[in-house]
Coordinates of C-alpha atoms in Angstrom, one line a residue:
X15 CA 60.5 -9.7 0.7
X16 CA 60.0 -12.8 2.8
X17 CA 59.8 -16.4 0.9
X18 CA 56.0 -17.2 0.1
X19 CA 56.1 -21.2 -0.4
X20 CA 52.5 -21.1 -1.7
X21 CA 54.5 -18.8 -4.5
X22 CA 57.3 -20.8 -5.7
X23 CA 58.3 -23.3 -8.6
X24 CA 60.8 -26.0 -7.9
X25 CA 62.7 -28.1 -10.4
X26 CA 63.1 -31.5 -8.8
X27 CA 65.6 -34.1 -10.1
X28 CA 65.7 -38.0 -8.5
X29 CA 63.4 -36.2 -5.5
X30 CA 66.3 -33.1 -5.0
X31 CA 66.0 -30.0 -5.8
X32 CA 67.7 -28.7 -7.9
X33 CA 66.3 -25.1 -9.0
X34 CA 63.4 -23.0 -7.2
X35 CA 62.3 -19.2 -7.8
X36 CA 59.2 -17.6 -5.8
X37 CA 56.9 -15.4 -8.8
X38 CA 54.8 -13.1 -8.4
X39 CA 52.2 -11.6 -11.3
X40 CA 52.7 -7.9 -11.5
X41 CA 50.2 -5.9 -14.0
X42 CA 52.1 -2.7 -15.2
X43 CA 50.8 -0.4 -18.0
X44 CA 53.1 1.8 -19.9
X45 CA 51.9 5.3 -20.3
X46 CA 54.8 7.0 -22.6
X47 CA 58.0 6.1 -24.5
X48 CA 60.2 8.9 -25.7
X49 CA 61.7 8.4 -29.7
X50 CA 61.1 7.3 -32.8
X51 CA 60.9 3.5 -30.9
X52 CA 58.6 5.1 -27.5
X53 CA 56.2 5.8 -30.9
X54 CA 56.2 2.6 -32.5
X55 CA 55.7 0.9 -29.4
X56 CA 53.0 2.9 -27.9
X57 CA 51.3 3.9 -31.2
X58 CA 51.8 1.6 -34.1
X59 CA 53.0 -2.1 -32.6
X60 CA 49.0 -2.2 -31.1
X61 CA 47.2 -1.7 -34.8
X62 CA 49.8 -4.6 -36.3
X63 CA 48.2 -7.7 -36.5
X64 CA 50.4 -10.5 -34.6
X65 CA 53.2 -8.4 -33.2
X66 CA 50.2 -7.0 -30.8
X67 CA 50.4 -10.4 -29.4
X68 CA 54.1 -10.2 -28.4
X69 CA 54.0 -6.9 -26.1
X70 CA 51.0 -5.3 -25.2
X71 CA 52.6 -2.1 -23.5
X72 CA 49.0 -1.1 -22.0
X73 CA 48.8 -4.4 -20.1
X74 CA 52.3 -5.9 -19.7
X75 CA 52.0 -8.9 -17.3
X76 CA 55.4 -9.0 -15.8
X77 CA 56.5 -11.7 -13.5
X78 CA 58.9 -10.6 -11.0
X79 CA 61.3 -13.3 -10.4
X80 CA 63.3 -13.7 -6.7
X81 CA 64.8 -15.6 -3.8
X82 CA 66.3 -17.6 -7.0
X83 CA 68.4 -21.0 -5.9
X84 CA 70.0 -23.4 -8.1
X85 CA 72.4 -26.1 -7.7
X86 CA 75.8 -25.8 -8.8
X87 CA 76.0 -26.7 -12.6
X88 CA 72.2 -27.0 -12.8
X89 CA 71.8 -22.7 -14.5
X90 CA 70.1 -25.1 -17.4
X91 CA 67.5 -26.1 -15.1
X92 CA 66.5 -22.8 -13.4
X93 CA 66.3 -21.3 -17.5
X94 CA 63.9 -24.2 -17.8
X95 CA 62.3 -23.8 -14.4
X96 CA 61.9 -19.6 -15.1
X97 CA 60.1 -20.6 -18.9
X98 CA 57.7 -22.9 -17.0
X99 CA 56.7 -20.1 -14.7
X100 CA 56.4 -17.6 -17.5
X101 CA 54.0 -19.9 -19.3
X102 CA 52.2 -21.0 -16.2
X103 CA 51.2 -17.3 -15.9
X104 CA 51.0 -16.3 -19.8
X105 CA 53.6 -13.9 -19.2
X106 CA 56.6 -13.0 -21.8
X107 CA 58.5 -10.7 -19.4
X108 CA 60.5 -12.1 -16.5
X109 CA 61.9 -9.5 -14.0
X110 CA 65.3 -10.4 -11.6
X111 CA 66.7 -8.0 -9.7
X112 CA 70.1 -8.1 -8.8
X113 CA 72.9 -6.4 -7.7
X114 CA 75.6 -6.2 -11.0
X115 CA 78.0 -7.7 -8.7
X116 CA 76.1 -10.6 -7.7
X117 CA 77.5 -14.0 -8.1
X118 CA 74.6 -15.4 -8.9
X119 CA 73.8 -12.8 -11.9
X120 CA 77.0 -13.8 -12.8
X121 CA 76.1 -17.4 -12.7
X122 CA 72.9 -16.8 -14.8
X123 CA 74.3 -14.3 -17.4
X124 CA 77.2 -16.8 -18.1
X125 CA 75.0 -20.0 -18.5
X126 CA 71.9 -18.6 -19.9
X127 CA 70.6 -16.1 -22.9
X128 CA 68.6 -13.3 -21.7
X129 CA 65.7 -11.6 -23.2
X130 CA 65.6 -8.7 -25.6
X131 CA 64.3 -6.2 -22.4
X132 CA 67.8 -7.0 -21.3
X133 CA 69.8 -6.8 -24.0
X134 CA 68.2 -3.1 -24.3
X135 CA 68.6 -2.1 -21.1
X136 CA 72.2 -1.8 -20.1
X137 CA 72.3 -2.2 -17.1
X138 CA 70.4 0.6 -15.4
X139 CA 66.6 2.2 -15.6
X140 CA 65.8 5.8 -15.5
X141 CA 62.4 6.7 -13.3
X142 CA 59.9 8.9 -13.4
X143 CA 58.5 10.0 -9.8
X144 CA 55.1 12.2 -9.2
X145 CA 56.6 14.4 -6.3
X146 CA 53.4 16.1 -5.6
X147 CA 52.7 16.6 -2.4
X148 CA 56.0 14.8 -1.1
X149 CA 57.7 16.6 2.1
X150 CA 60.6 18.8 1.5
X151 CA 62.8 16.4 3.3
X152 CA 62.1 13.9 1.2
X153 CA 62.6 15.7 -1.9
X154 CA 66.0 16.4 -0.3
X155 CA 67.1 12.9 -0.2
X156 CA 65.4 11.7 -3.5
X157 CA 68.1 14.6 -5.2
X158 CA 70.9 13.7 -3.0
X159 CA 70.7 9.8 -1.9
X160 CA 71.0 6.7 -3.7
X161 CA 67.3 5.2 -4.6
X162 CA 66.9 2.0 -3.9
X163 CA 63.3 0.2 -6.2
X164 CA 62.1 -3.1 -6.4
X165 CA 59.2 -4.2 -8.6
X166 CA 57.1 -4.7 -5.3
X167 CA 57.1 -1.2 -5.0
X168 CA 54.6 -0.6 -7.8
X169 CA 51.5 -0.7 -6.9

């Protein structure tokens, strides 16, 4: 995606900057959770006063996180600069997507304490797709080739 300046935080420091992130406000609902858990969320966690607060699976405001820079030594600031933007759009789920090798995930994961999303995702997400209607030659490749998603792809 190309760098939107109208949608990006910066963390300045003595006028340099020292952290920036572009955001941008997704609005996902959650139609089904398998398990014990996929019941609590879905059916139980709305009715209980207060934790209904904390995730609101039918109207999960997720912002999704990218063209991330920080200065060397400065992963404290971008934590701070990432919490700013969560608040600034009443969000309590950040999404970065990066490559598992990426030195900057690296960076981030070494410095900084993640979310409980991420600490219950290891490392991977599995995706429902609604076929219908999709070409036979697409089906092909969707069984065969790698898959490549962002969180721009949901519409």
């Amino acid at each position: 995606a190309a760098l939107n300046l109208e949608a990006c935080f910066v963390y300045r420091e003595a006028g340099s900057i020292i952290a920036a992130a572009q955001v941008e406000l997704l609005k996902w609902s959650v139609v089904s959770i398998p398990g014990v858990s996929g019941a609590f969320l879905m059916n139980a966690m709305p009715r209980i006063a207060g934790l209904n607060r904390i995730l609101d699976v039918k109207e999960l405001r997720i912002l999704r996180l990218s063209h991330l820079f920080f200065a060397d030594r400065s992963e404290s600031a971008l934590f701070a600069l990432l919490e700013a933007c969560l608040h600034a759009h009443g969000s309590k789920i950040g999404l970065i997507l990066l490559d598992a090798r990426s030195p900057v995930l690296r960076r981030i994961l070494q410095t900084g304490k993640m979310g409980i999303l991420s600490r219950s995702i290891s490392g991977s997400a599995k995706l429902r797709i609604d076929v219908v209607g999709m070409e036979e030659d697409m089906l092909t490749d969707l069984r065969t080739k790698p898959v490549m998603v962002s969180a721009a792809d949901v519409v």
